[in-house]
């Protein structure tokens, strides 16, 4: 690294007071990476090689790629720079590490946020946001909010590790104990690996729970596929029907809904020890009647369609010793049960 200052004053304590400081940090040979730390006033302990900011300080971290605009035209590489603003930053000359315990504001290529406390290693390029991580990003003009207890940004591999993460986008929600987010060079999200109490809620109200999940996303950072494992629980409901299901593992496929600003569940494949149950209130010729359908199989493929603000299972194909039980419970008359197996 190199350090420049417009003014230096020797203090009686043996420290040096530096004004208008600009520190340039160089990555490993061949990496071509340069980062900056700059601010107005710093205290420099030459004996121990410790530099402490006395006011506001900014860290500029060079991005790994060049962000692209929505039109597809390349922008200046600086748009992919990570900018961090904080106070009370301590820089260790011998290790090249910087840290603060104070409030942190940061700006990414396509997002901005805050955290409390941060650590930065100039040799590895890794940034750690210690606690209370809050990130806001925009997708098609709609804000998506990510909250996490802890986050690690690894620029070399374009990854972010989130602990106890929660995501809210319009009426969609997601959460997990841990999540690894993989970014494209333009800053959009390519895929997410989540583990531990994974839960997602679609804009139609359907909820899915699993122990692990692997999400693939399109260029707009919208989900296209989700592979679930470790026990899957599915639930959806509207005014006159509820559906609950369980399986050992499964795959969900999503497609654009409406004007393409959001996606909706279109198909689900559930595997191993599959059990689904649907309750309907109100029969075609008997508004006060009820019906119940149960499906058991080793594999179940379900086609879903959006019906207003809810989701409806339109067709299901069951394999592996399937058993279908249908119960008609009219408001008047005896209950009728039909059982089909194959």
mmCIF file of C-alpha atoms in Angstrom:
data_model
loop_
_atom_site.group_PDB
_atom_site.id
_atom_site.type_symbol
_atom_site.label_atom_id
_atom_site.label_comp_id
_atom_site.label_asym_id
_atom_site.label_seq_id
_atom_site.Cartn_x
_atom_site.Cartn_y
_atom_site.Cartn_z
ATOM 1 C CA UNK A 1 0.000 0.000 0.000
ATOM 2 C CA UNK A 2 0.899 3.644 -0.317
ATOM 3 C CA UNK A 3 -0.204 6.473 1.983
ATOM 4 C CA UNK A 4 -0.499 10.121 1.032
ATOM 5 C CA UNK A 5 -1.493 13.096 3.204
ATOM 6 C CA UNK A 6 -1.627 16.857 2.600
ATOM 7 C CA UNK A 7 -0.361 17.655 6.091
ATOM 8 C CA UNK A 8 1.359 15.930 9.002
ATOM 9 C CA UNK A 9 1.909 17.159 12.571
ATOM 10 C CA UNK A 10 4.190 15.430 15.072
ATOM 11 C CA UNK A 11 2.350 15.017 18.389
ATOM 12 C CA UNK A 12 3.917 14.917 21.864
ATOM 13 C CA UNK A 13 2.550 11.412 22.300
ATOM 14 C CA UNK A 14 4.851 10.233 19.536
ATOM 15 C CA UNK A 15 1.950 9.783 17.157
ATOM 16 C CA UNK A 16 1.627 11.678 13.889
ATOM 17 C CA UNK A 17 -1.518 13.633 12.993
ATOM 18 C CA UNK A 18 -2.341 13.265 9.271
ATOM 19 C CA UNK A 19 -4.778 15.457 7.310
ATOM 20 C CA UNK A 20 -6.505 14.626 3.993
ATOM 21 C CA UNK A 21 -5.299 11.022 3.931
ATOM 22 C CA UNK A 22 -5.547 8.741 0.890
ATOM 23 C CA UNK A 23 -4.375 5.126 1.270
ATOM 24 C CA UNK A 24 -4.115 2.973 -1.850
ATOM 25 C CA UNK A 25 -4.141 -0.790 -1.226
ATOM 26 C CA UNK A 26 -2.826 -3.173 -3.875
ATOM 27 C CA UNK A 27 -4.060 -6.733 -4.308
ATOM 28 C CA UNK A 28 -1.780 -9.748 -4.865
ATOM 29 C CA UNK A 29 0.575 -9.578 -7.860
ATOM 30 C CA UNK A 30 -1.312 -10.219 -11.071
ATOM 31 C CA UNK A 31 -4.730 -9.476 -9.580
ATOM 32 C CA UNK A 32 -4.771 -5.882 -10.847
ATOM 33 C CA UNK A 33 -6.895 -4.943 -7.827
ATOM 34 C CA UNK A 34 -6.536 -1.569 -6.125
ATOM 35 C CA UNK A 35 -8.686 -0.366 -3.228
ATOM 36 C CA UNK A 36 -8.734 2.980 -1.403
ATOM 37 C CA UNK A 37 -9.255 4.282 2.119
ATOM 38 C CA UNK A 38 -9.534 8.035 2.452
ATOM 39 C CA UNK A 39 -10.726 10.650 4.926
ATOM 40 C CA UNK A 40 -9.893 13.992 6.499
ATOM 41 C CA UNK A 41 -8.069 13.309 9.778
ATOM 42 C CA UNK A 42 -6.108 10.250 10.970
ATOM 43 C CA UNK A 43 -3.923 9.397 13.960
ATOM 44 C CA UNK A 44 -0.792 7.437 12.950
ATOM 45 C CA UNK A 45 1.081 5.367 15.534
ATOM 46 C CA UNK A 46 4.324 4.749 13.663
ATOM 47 C CA UNK A 47 5.787 2.517 16.368
ATOM 48 C CA UNK A 48 2.995 -0.038 16.142
ATOM 49 C CA UNK A 49 1.924 0.666 12.554
ATOM 50 C CA UNK A 50 -1.671 1.566 13.478
ATOM 51 C CA UNK A 51 -3.694 4.236 11.658
ATOM 52 C CA UNK A 52 -7.015 5.355 13.199
ATOM 53 C CA UNK A 53 -9.492 7.715 11.535
ATOM 54 C CA UNK A 54 -10.676 10.652 13.630
ATOM 55 C CA UNK A 55 -13.785 11.385 11.566
ATOM 56 C CA UNK A 56 -15.681 10.164 8.521
ATOM 57 C CA UNK A 57 -13.835 7.718 6.312
ATOM 58 C CA UNK A 58 -14.632 6.095 2.961
ATOM 59 C CA UNK A 59 -13.453 2.744 1.629
ATOM 60 C CA UNK A 60 -13.660 2.107 -2.121
ATOM 61 C CA UNK A 61 -13.338 -1.554 -3.095
ATOM 62 C CA UNK A 62 -12.772 -2.330 -6.740
ATOM 63 C CA UNK A 63 -15.402 -4.653 -8.212
ATOM 64 C CA UNK A 64 -14.586 -7.886 -10.002
ATOM 65 C CA UNK A 65 -16.576 -7.085 -13.135
ATOM 66 C CA UNK A 66 -18.225 -4.229 -14.999
ATOM 67 C CA UNK A 67 -21.879 -3.590 -14.226
ATOM 68 C CA UNK A 68 -24.295 -3.456 -17.155
ATOM 69 C CA UNK A 69 -27.265 -1.174 -17.511
ATOM 70 C CA UNK A 70 -30.796 -2.408 -18.143
ATOM 71 C CA UNK A 71 -30.365 -1.617 -21.830
ATOM 72 C CA UNK A 72 -27.438 -3.990 -22.034
ATOM 73 C CA UNK A 73 -24.871 -1.293 -22.667
ATOM 74 C CA UNK A 74 -21.699 -1.426 -20.618
ATOM 75 C CA UNK A 75 -21.169 1.235 -17.998
ATOM 76 C CA UNK A 76 -18.016 2.567 -16.444
ATOM 77 C CA UNK A 77 -16.216 0.026 -14.268
ATOM 78 C CA UNK A 78 -16.595 2.362 -11.299
ATOM 79 C CA UNK A 79 -20.315 1.518 -11.175
ATOM 80 C CA UNK A 80 -19.341 -1.906 -9.845
ATOM 81 C CA UNK A 81 -17.208 -0.445 -7.049
ATOM 82 C CA UNK A 82 -18.206 -1.220 -3.459
ATOM 83 C CA UNK A 83 -18.257 1.970 -1.369
ATOM 84 C CA UNK A 84 -18.254 1.857 2.412
ATOM 85 C CA UNK A 85 -18.646 4.895 4.670
ATOM 86 C CA UNK A 86 -18.039 4.754 8.413
ATOM 87 C CA UNK A 87 -16.171 6.315 11.345
ATOM 88 C CA UNK A 88 -13.540 5.140 13.782
ATOM 89 C CA UNK A 89 -11.741 2.932 11.266
ATOM 90 C CA UNK A 90 -8.526 1.244 12.412
ATOM 91 C CA UNK A 91 -5.978 0.185 9.772
ATOM 92 C CA UNK A 92 -3.147 -2.192 10.712
ATOM 93 C CA UNK A 93 -0.092 -1.507 8.593
ATOM 94 C CA UNK A 94 1.545 -4.922 9.064
ATOM 95 C CA UNK A 95 -1.480 -7.087 8.156
ATOM 96 C CA UNK A 96 -3.360 -4.771 5.805
ATOM 97 C CA UNK A 97 -6.545 -5.241 7.804
ATOM 98 C CA UNK A 98 -9.092 -2.512 8.552
ATOM 99 C CA UNK A 99 -11.958 -2.657 11.039
ATOM 100 C CA UNK A 100 -14.607 -0.572 12.779
ATOM 101 C CA UNK A 101 -17.279 -1.210 15.401
ATOM 102 C CA UNK A 102 -19.408 1.756 14.368
ATOM 103 C CA UNK A 103 -22.315 2.195 11.957
ATOM 104 C CA UNK A 104 -21.462 1.343 8.361
ATOM 105 C CA UNK A 105 -23.134 2.526 5.160
ATOM 106 C CA UNK A 106 -22.313 0.663 1.958
ATOM 107 C CA UNK A 107 -23.256 0.806 -1.687
ATOM 108 C CA UNK A 108 -22.969 -2.079 -4.147
ATOM 109 C CA UNK A 109 -23.467 -2.161 -7.907
ATOM 110 C CA UNK A 110 -27.220 -2.724 -7.585
ATOM 111 C CA UNK A 111 -27.889 -2.338 -3.883
ATOM 112 C CA UNK A 112 -27.224 -0.231 -0.816
ATOM 113 C CA UNK A 113 -27.448 -0.884 2.893
ATOM 114 C CA UNK A 114 -26.234 -0.506 6.442
ATOM 115 C CA UNK A 115 -24.590 -2.620 9.131
ATOM 116 C CA UNK A 116 -22.980 -2.255 12.532
ATOM 117 C CA UNK A 117 -19.256 -3.068 12.539
ATOM 118 C CA UNK A 118 -17.138 -4.235 9.620
ATOM 119 C CA UNK A 119 -13.803 -5.896 8.863
ATOM 120 C CA UNK A 120 -11.821 -5.689 5.647
ATOM 121 C CA UNK A 121 -8.748 -7.671 4.591
ATOM 122 C CA UNK A 122 -6.816 -5.954 1.805
ATOM 123 C CA UNK A 123 -4.886 -9.137 0.948
ATOM 124 C CA UNK A 124 -7.924 -11.390 0.390
ATOM 125 C CA UNK A 125 -10.378 -8.634 -0.548
ATOM 126 C CA UNK A 126 -12.965 -10.110 1.837
ATOM 127 C CA UNK A 127 -15.406 -7.726 3.553
ATOM 128 C CA UNK A 128 -17.240 -8.836 6.711
ATOM 129 C CA UNK A 129 -20.346 -7.012 7.938
ATOM 130 C CA UNK A 130 -20.568 -7.942 11.592
ATOM 131 C CA UNK A 131 -24.157 -7.381 12.728
ATOM 132 C CA UNK A 132 -27.550 -5.869 11.826
ATOM 133 C CA UNK A 133 -27.064 -6.129 8.069
ATOM 134 C CA UNK A 134 -29.792 -4.391 6.062
ATOM 135 C CA UNK A 135 -29.660 -4.346 2.241
ATOM 136 C CA UNK A 136 -32.104 -2.754 -0.189
ATOM 137 C CA UNK A 137 -31.992 -3.513 -3.883
ATOM 138 C CA UNK A 138 -34.310 -2.810 -6.807
ATOM 139 C CA UNK A 139 -35.894 -5.281 -9.217
ATOM 140 C CA UNK A 140 -38.021 -3.822 -12.046
ATOM 141 C CA UNK A 141 -38.535 -0.681 -10.002
ATOM 142 C CA UNK A 142 -39.717 -2.665 -6.966
ATOM 143 C CA UNK A 143 -37.635 -2.710 -3.794
ATOM 144 C CA UNK A 144 -36.315 -5.988 -2.377
ATOM 145 C CA UNK A 145 -35.081 -5.954 1.216
ATOM 146 C CA UNK A 146 -32.544 -8.370 2.706
ATOM 147 C CA UNK A 147 -31.861 -8.528 6.445
ATOM 148 C CA UNK A 148 -29.171 -10.709 8.022
ATOM 149 C CA UNK A 149 -27.429 -11.105 11.354
ATOM 150 C CA UNK A 150 -24.011 -11.341 9.650
ATOM 151 C CA UNK A 151 -22.631 -11.170 6.117
ATOM 152 C CA UNK A 152 -19.361 -11.955 4.340
ATOM 153 C CA UNK A 153 -18.643 -10.542 0.850
ATOM 154 C CA UNK A 154 -16.056 -12.484 -1.154
ATOM 155 C CA UNK A 155 -15.245 -10.398 -4.209
ATOM 156 C CA UNK A 156 -12.803 -12.859 -5.763
ATOM 157 C CA UNK A 157 -15.586 -15.439 -6.233
ATOM 158 C CA UNK A 158 -18.550 -13.010 -6.453
ATOM 159 C CA UNK A 159 -20.236 -14.598 -3.450
ATOM 160 C CA UNK A 160 -21.969 -13.391 -0.311
ATOM 161 C CA UNK A 161 -22.506 -15.559 2.765
ATOM 162 C CA UNK A 162 -25.514 -14.517 4.861
ATOM 163 C CA UNK A 163 -26.383 -15.786 8.346
ATOM 164 C CA UNK A 164 -30.025 -15.794 9.504
ATOM 165 C CA UNK A 165 -31.136 -14.130 6.290
ATOM 166 C CA UNK A 166 -34.628 -12.836 5.482
ATOM 167 C CA UNK A 167 -35.746 -11.556 2.066
ATOM 168 C CA UNK A 168 -38.879 -9.525 1.301
ATOM 169 C CA UNK A 169 -39.877 -8.614 -2.256
ATOM 170 C CA UNK A 170 -43.372 -7.166 -2.685
ATOM 171 C CA UNK A 171 -45.578 -10.008 -1.360
ATOM 172 C CA UNK A 172 -42.870 -12.664 -1.637
ATOM 173 C CA UNK A 173 -40.800 -13.741 1.381
ATOM 174 C CA UNK A 174 -37.882 -16.062 2.056
ATOM 175 C CA UNK A 175 -35.691 -16.991 5.010
ATOM 176 C CA UNK A 176 -32.945 -19.450 5.988
ATOM 177 C CA UNK A 177 -30.349 -20.020 8.700
ATOM 178 C CA UNK A 178 -27.593 -19.652 6.085
ATOM 179 C CA UNK A 179 -27.506 -18.632 2.443
ATOM 180 C CA UNK A 180 -24.720 -18.340 -0.122
ATOM 181 C CA UNK A 181 -25.564 -15.867 -2.889
ATOM 182 C CA UNK A 182 -23.708 -16.157 -6.204
ATOM 183 C CA UNK A 183 -23.572 -12.983 -8.321
ATOM 184 C CA UNK A 184 -23.033 -12.452 -12.017
ATOM 185 C CA UNK A 185 -20.431 -9.933 -13.151
ATOM 186 C CA UNK A 186 -23.171 -7.340 -13.713
ATOM 187 C CA UNK A 187 -24.298 -7.584 -10.079
ATOM 188 C CA UNK A 188 -27.489 -9.611 -10.624
ATOM 189 C CA UNK A 189 -28.052 -12.793 -8.610
ATOM 190 C CA UNK A 190 -27.409 -16.047 -10.488
ATOM 191 C CA UNK A 191 -28.166 -18.658 -7.812
ATOM 192 C CA UNK A 192 -28.653 -19.107 -4.074
ATOM 193 C CA UNK A 193 -27.784 -22.091 -1.866
ATOM 194 C CA UNK A 194 -29.826 -21.982 1.353
ATOM 195 C CA UNK A 195 -29.750 -24.341 4.322
ATOM 196 C CA UNK A 196 -31.391 -24.661 7.708
ATOM 197 C CA UNK A 197 -35.115 -23.929 8.140
ATOM 198 C CA UNK A 198 -35.511 -22.737 4.556
ATOM 199 C CA UNK A 199 -38.896 -21.116 4.000
ATOM 200 C CA UNK A 200 -40.339 -19.320 0.999
ATOM 201 C CA UNK A 201 -43.694 -17.667 0.435
ATOM 202 C CA UNK A 202 -44.825 -16.878 -3.102
ATOM 203 C CA UNK A 203 -46.906 -13.866 -4.121
ATOM 204 C CA UNK A 204 -49.944 -16.169 -4.389
ATOM 205 C CA UNK A 205 -49.666 -17.136 -0.727
ATOM 206 C CA UNK A 206 -48.220 -20.629 -1.165
ATOM 207 C CA UNK A 207 -45.534 -21.559 1.369
ATOM 208 C CA UNK A 208 -42.737 -24.106 1.012
ATOM 209 C CA UNK A 209 -40.474 -25.318 3.831
ATOM 210 C CA UNK A 210 -37.357 -27.479 3.458
ATOM 211 C CA UNK A 211 -34.015 -28.139 5.134
ATOM 212 C CA UNK A 212 -31.966 -27.201 2.055
ATOM 213 C CA UNK A 213 -32.747 -25.402 -1.188
ATOM 214 C CA UNK A 214 -30.887 -24.521 -4.376
ATOM 215 C CA UNK A 215 -32.395 -21.610 -6.329
ATOM 216 C CA UNK A 216 -31.660 -20.611 -9.930
ATOM 217 C CA UNK A 217 -32.521 -17.043 -10.974
ATOM 218 C CA UNK A 218 -32.859 -15.256 -14.303
ATOM 219 C CA UNK A 219 -31.156 -12.041 -15.434
ATOM 220 C CA UNK A 220 -33.746 -10.043 -13.470
ATOM 221 C CA UNK A 221 -32.847 -11.971 -10.286
ATOM 222 C CA UNK A 222 -36.246 -13.719 -10.346
ATOM 223 C CA UNK A 223 -36.476 -17.422 -9.409
ATOM 224 C CA UNK A 224 -36.849 -19.933 -12.234
ATOM 225 C CA UNK A 225 -36.193 -23.208 -10.370
ATOM 226 C CA UNK A 226 -35.855 -24.417 -6.792
ATOM 227 C CA UNK A 227 -34.457 -27.838 -5.808
ATOM 228 C CA UNK A 228 -35.549 -28.778 -2.290
ATOM 229 C CA UNK A 229 -34.330 -31.565 0.011
ATOM 230 C CA UNK A 230 -34.296 -32.751 3.597
ATOM 231 C CA UNK A 231 -38.072 -32.923 3.962
ATOM 232 C CA UNK A 232 -40.434 -30.659 2.034
ATOM 233 C CA UNK A 233 -43.681 -29.143 3.329
ATOM 234 C CA UNK A 234 -46.071 -27.362 0.958
ATOM 235 C CA UNK A 235 -49.193 -25.358 1.822
ATOM 236 C CA UNK A 236 -51.577 -23.008 0.021
ATOM 237 C CA UNK A 237 -55.068 -21.696 0.678
ATOM 238 C CA UNK A 238 -57.724 -19.314 -0.549
ATOM 239 C CA UNK A 239 -61.340 -18.573 0.317
ATOM 240 C CA UNK A 240 -62.755 -22.029 -0.442
ATOM 241 C CA UNK A 241 -59.826 -24.443 -0.590
ATOM 242 C CA UNK A 242 -56.676 -25.446 1.257
ATOM 243 C CA UNK A 243 -53.854 -27.723 0.144
ATOM 244 C CA UNK A 244 -51.130 -29.316 2.244
ATOM 245 C CA UNK A 245 -48.398 -31.667 1.088
ATOM 246 C CA UNK A 246 -45.180 -33.316 2.175
ATOM 247 C CA UNK A 247 -42.353 -35.221 0.497
ATOM 248 C CA UNK A 248 -38.722 -36.107 1.052
ATOM 249 C CA UNK A 249 -37.494 -33.827 -1.749
ATOM 250 C CA UNK A 250 -38.788 -31.949 -4.759
ATOM 251 C CA UNK A 251 -38.329 -29.401 -7.541
ATOM 252 C CA UNK A 252 -40.364 -26.255 -8.181
ATOM 253 C CA UNK A 253 -40.490 -24.465 -11.528
ATOM 254 C CA UNK A 254 -41.513 -20.810 -11.868
ATOM 255 C CA UNK A 255 -42.620 -18.751 -14.861
ATOM 256 C CA UNK A 256 -43.373 -15.101 -15.535
ATOM 257 C CA UNK A 257 -46.792 -13.970 -14.362
ATOM 258 C CA UNK A 258 -48.846 -11.040 -15.607
ATOM 259 C CA UNK A 259 -46.647 -8.397 -17.236
ATOM 260 C CA UNK A 260 -43.478 -10.291 -16.327
ATOM 261 C CA UNK A 261 -42.634 -8.132 -13.309
ATOM 262 C CA UNK A 262 -42.900 -11.174 -11.041
ATOM 263 C CA UNK A 263 -42.975 -14.943 -11.254
ATOM 264 C CA UNK A 264 -45.485 -17.553 -10.114
ATOM 265 C CA UNK A 265 -45.281 -21.263 -9.333
ATOM 266 C CA UNK A 266 -46.148 -23.290 -12.433
ATOM 267 C CA UNK A 267 -45.036 -26.865 -11.726
ATOM 268 C CA UNK A 268 -43.969 -28.958 -8.781
ATOM 269 C CA UNK A 269 -42.313 -32.381 -8.745
ATOM 270 C CA UNK A 270 -42.398 -34.069 -5.332
ATOM 271 C CA UNK A 271 -40.491 -37.305 -4.692
ATOM 272 C CA UNK A 272 -40.352 -40.077 -2.047
ATOM 273 C CA UNK A 273 -43.156 -40.610 0.478
ATOM 274 C CA UNK A 274 -45.415 -38.021 -1.100
ATOM 275 C CA UNK A 275 -48.678 -37.131 0.608
ATOM 276 C CA UNK A 276 -51.014 -34.339 -0.526
ATOM 277 C CA UNK A 277 -54.411 -33.362 0.821
ATOM 278 C CA UNK A 278 -56.893 -30.852 -0.591
ATOM 279 C CA UNK A 279 -60.014 -29.584 1.181
ATOM 280 C CA UNK A 280 -62.769 -27.829 -0.778
ATOM 281 C CA UNK A 281 -65.617 -25.842 0.753
ATOM 282 C CA UNK A 282 -68.639 -25.526 -1.480
ATOM 283 C CA UNK A 283 -69.578 -28.100 -4.118
ATOM 284 C CA UNK A 284 -70.777 -27.244 -7.625
ATOM 285 C CA UNK A 285 -74.437 -27.951 -6.826
ATOM 286 C CA UNK A 286 -74.159 -27.786 -3.049
ATOM 287 C CA UNK A 287 -72.593 -24.512 -1.727
ATOM 288 C CA UNK A 288 -72.683 -25.832 1.840
ATOM 289 C CA UNK A 289 -71.107 -29.168 1.006
ATOM 290 C CA UNK A 290 -67.433 -30.139 1.373
ATOM 291 C CA UNK A 291 -64.998 -32.358 -0.481
ATOM 292 C CA UNK A 292 -61.611 -33.793 0.399
ATOM 293 C CA UNK A 293 -58.999 -35.371 -1.841
ATOM 294 C CA UNK A 294 -55.918 -37.251 -0.698
ATOM 295 C CA UNK A 295 -53.042 -38.489 -2.864
ATOM 296 C CA UNK A 296 -50.245 -40.819 -1.744
ATOM 297 C CA UNK A 297 -47.414 -41.848 -4.075
ATOM 298 C CA UNK A 298 -43.658 -42.063 -4.487
ATOM 299 C CA UNK A 299 -43.707 -39.312 -7.095
ATOM 300 C CA UNK A 300 -46.232 -36.577 -7.787
ATOM 301 C CA UNK A 301 -46.138 -33.997 -10.601
ATOM 302 C CA UNK A 302 -48.499 -31.068 -10.113
ATOM 303 C CA UNK A 303 -49.352 -28.328 -12.609
ATOM 304 C CA UNK A 304 -50.361 -25.076 -10.910
ATOM 305 C CA UNK A 305 -52.257 -22.074 -12.266
ATOM 306 C CA UNK A 306 -52.725 -18.650 -10.719
ATOM 307 C CA UNK A 307 -56.323 -17.900 -9.804
ATOM 308 C CA UNK A 308 -56.590 -14.267 -8.770
ATOM 309 C CA UNK A 309 -54.416 -13.850 -5.694
ATOM 310 C CA UNK A 310 -54.198 -17.577 -4.981
ATOM 311 C CA UNK A 311 -52.715 -20.646 -6.613
ATOM 312 C CA UNK A 312 -54.656 -23.697 -7.796
ATOM 313 C CA UNK A 313 -53.530 -27.246 -8.537
ATOM 314 C CA UNK A 314 -54.967 -27.945 -11.995
ATOM 315 C CA UNK A 315 -53.582 -31.421 -12.776
ATOM 316 C CA UNK A 316 -51.602 -34.059 -10.898
ATOM 317 C CA UNK A 317 -49.849 -37.210 -12.135
ATOM 318 C CA UNK A 318 -49.002 -39.770 -9.445
ATOM 319 C CA UNK A 319 -46.530 -42.664 -9.820
ATOM 320 C CA UNK A 320 -45.168 -45.387 -7.551
ATOM 321 C CA UNK A 321 -48.134 -47.300 -6.026
ATOM 322 C CA UNK A 322 -50.385 -44.258 -5.958
ATOM 323 C CA UNK A 323 -53.558 -44.156 -3.896
ATOM 324 C CA UNK A 324 -56.213 -41.476 -4.419
ATOM 325 C CA UNK A 325 -59.038 -41.083 -1.906
ATOM 326 C CA UNK A 326 -61.938 -38.730 -2.610
ATOM 327 C CA UNK A 327 -64.591 -37.881 -0.037
ATOM 328 C CA UNK A 328 -67.812 -36.037 -0.832
ATOM 329 C CA UNK A 329 -69.531 -34.577 2.257
ATOM 330 C CA UNK A 330 -72.828 -33.013 1.121
ATOM 331 C CA UNK A 331 -74.812 -30.732 3.377
ATOM 332 C CA UNK A 332 -77.642 -33.258 3.175
ATOM 333 C CA UNK A 333 -77.352 -36.975 2.704
ATOM 334 C CA UNK A 334 -74.654 -39.581 3.376
ATOM 335 C CA UNK A 335 -70.944 -39.129 2.850
ATOM 336 C CA UNK A 336 -69.476 -40.781 -0.246
ATOM 337 C CA UNK A 337 -65.924 -42.108 -0.431
ATOM 338 C CA UNK A 338 -64.084 -43.274 -3.549
ATOM 339 C CA UNK A 339 -60.682 -44.936 -3.429
ATOM 340 C CA UNK A 340 -58.505 -45.529 -6.507
ATOM 341 C CA UNK A 341 -55.135 -47.301 -6.470
ATOM 342 C CA UNK A 342 -52.803 -48.527 -9.181
#
